[in-house]
């Protein structure tokens, strides 16, 4: 899966470890409408599980290794799980360059 060419990165999370990850990421959650999430693993291994809708059956399960990434499409229900003690990752969020979410987030950066 790829992110459309007219989408830009408007936000990036901190680097997450087992100790710092928000609990939300460990349970089923989804990206906003019109937003792609690019999960980038820095070290270790992260398991990504995608679901067929909220509380749905497992759609995909994929291991993301260090220096690899996986793209989660808009409104896709998923969760992650640390497979190794040294796992570190972050998420970049992408939206259409002229969208309200991009305008709002970029204006917050400039305040």
Coordinates of C-alpha atoms in Angstrom, one line a residue:
X1 CA 0.0 0.0 0.0
X2 CA 1.2 3.5 -0.7
X3 CA 0.2 7.0 0.3
X4 CA -1.3 9.1 -2.5
X5 CA 1.1 11.6 -4.0
X6 CA -1.0 14.7 -3.0
X7 CA -0.8 13.7 0.7
X8 CA 1.8 15.3 3.0
X9 CA 3.2 14.4 6.4
X10 CA 1.5 16.8 8.9
X11 CA 2.3 15.2 12.2
X12 CA 4.8 12.7 13.8
X13 CA 4.6 11.0 17.2
X14 CA 7.4 10.7 19.7
X15 CA 9.4 7.5 19.6
X16 CA 7.5 4.8 21.5
X17 CA 9.0 2.0 23.6
X18 CA 7.2 -0.6 25.9
X19 CA 7.5 2.0 28.7
X20 CA 6.3 5.0 26.8
X21 CA 3.6 3.8 24.4
X22 CA 0.1 5.2 25.0
X23 CA -2.1 2.3 25.9
X24 CA -4.5 3.2 23.1
X25 CA -2.0 1.8 20.5
X26 CA -2.1 -1.6 22.1
X27 CA -5.9 -2.0 21.7
X28 CA -8.1 -1.7 18.6
X29 CA -8.1 1.8 17.3
X30 CA -8.3 3.5 13.9
X31 CA -6.9 6.4 11.9
X32 CA -9.1 9.4 11.2
X33 CA -11.1 9.7 7.9
X34 CA -8.7 10.9 5.2
X35 CA -5.5 10.1 7.3
X36 CA -2.9 7.5 6.6
X37 CA -0.6 6.3 9.4
X38 CA 3.0 5.2 8.5
X39 CA 4.4 3.1 11.3
X40 CA 8.2 3.1 11.2
X41 CA 10.2 0.7 13.4
X42 CA 13.6 1.9 14.5
X43 CA 14.7 -1.2 16.4
X44 CA 13.2 -4.6 17.4
X45 CA 10.0 -6.1 15.9
X46 CA 6.5 -4.8 16.1
X47 CA 3.4 -6.9 15.2
X48 CA 0.6 -5.0 13.4
X49 CA -2.8 -6.6 13.4
X50 CA -5.6 -5.1 11.1
X51 CA -9.3 -5.9 11.5
X52 CA -12.3 -6.1 9.3
X53 CA -14.1 -3.3 11.0
X54 CA -14.5 -2.4 14.6
X55 CA -14.3 -5.6 16.8
X56 CA -14.1 -7.5 13.5
X57 CA -12.2 -10.6 12.4
X58 CA -8.5 -10.3 11.8
X59 CA -7.8 -9.0 8.3
X60 CA -4.0 -9.0 8.3
X61 CA -1.2 -9.7 10.7
X62 CA 2.3 -8.5 9.8
X63 CA 5.7 -8.3 11.5
X64 CA 7.5 -5.0 11.0
X65 CA 11.2 -5.3 11.6
X66 CA 13.8 -2.5 12.3
X67 CA 14.2 -0.1 9.4
X68 CA 10.8 -1.2 7.9
X69 CA 7.5 0.5 7.8
X70 CA 3.8 -0.4 7.3
X71 CA 1.1 2.0 6.1
X72 CA -2.4 1.9 7.7
X73 CA -5.1 3.4 5.5
X74 CA -7.8 5.8 6.7
X75 CA -10.4 4.5 9.2
X76 CA -8.7 1.1 9.4
X77 CA -9.1 -0.7 12.7
X78 CA -5.8 -2.0 14.0
X79 CA -3.5 -2.5 17.0
X80 CA 0.2 -3.1 17.6
X81 CA 2.2 -5.5 19.9
X82 CA 5.8 -5.4 20.9
X83 CA 7.5 -8.6 19.9
X84 CA 10.9 -7.8 21.3
X85 CA 12.1 -5.9 24.4
X86 CA 14.1 -3.4 22.4
X87 CA 11.3 -2.4 20.0
X88 CA 11.1 1.3 19.3
X89 CA 8.8 2.9 16.7
X90 CA 7.0 6.1 15.7
X91 CA 4.1 7.0 13.5
X92 CA 3.9 9.7 10.8
X93 CA 0.4 10.9 9.8
X94 CA -0.4 11.9 6.2
X95 CA -3.4 13.8 4.8
X96 CA -4.3 15.5 1.6
X97 CA -2.3 18.7 1.3
X98 CA -5.3 21.0 1.1
X99 CA -7.4 19.3 3.8
X100 CA -8.6 21.0 6.9
X101 CA -6.6 18.6 9.1
X102 CA -3.4 19.6 7.5
X103 CA -4.2 23.3 7.6
X104 CA -5.2 23.1 11.3
X105 CA -2.0 21.1 12.3
X106 CA 0.4 23.2 10.3
X107 CA -1.1 26.4 11.8
X108 CA -0.6 25.0 15.3
X109 CA 3.1 24.5 14.5
X110 CA 3.5 28.1 13.5
X111 CA 1.9 29.6 16.6

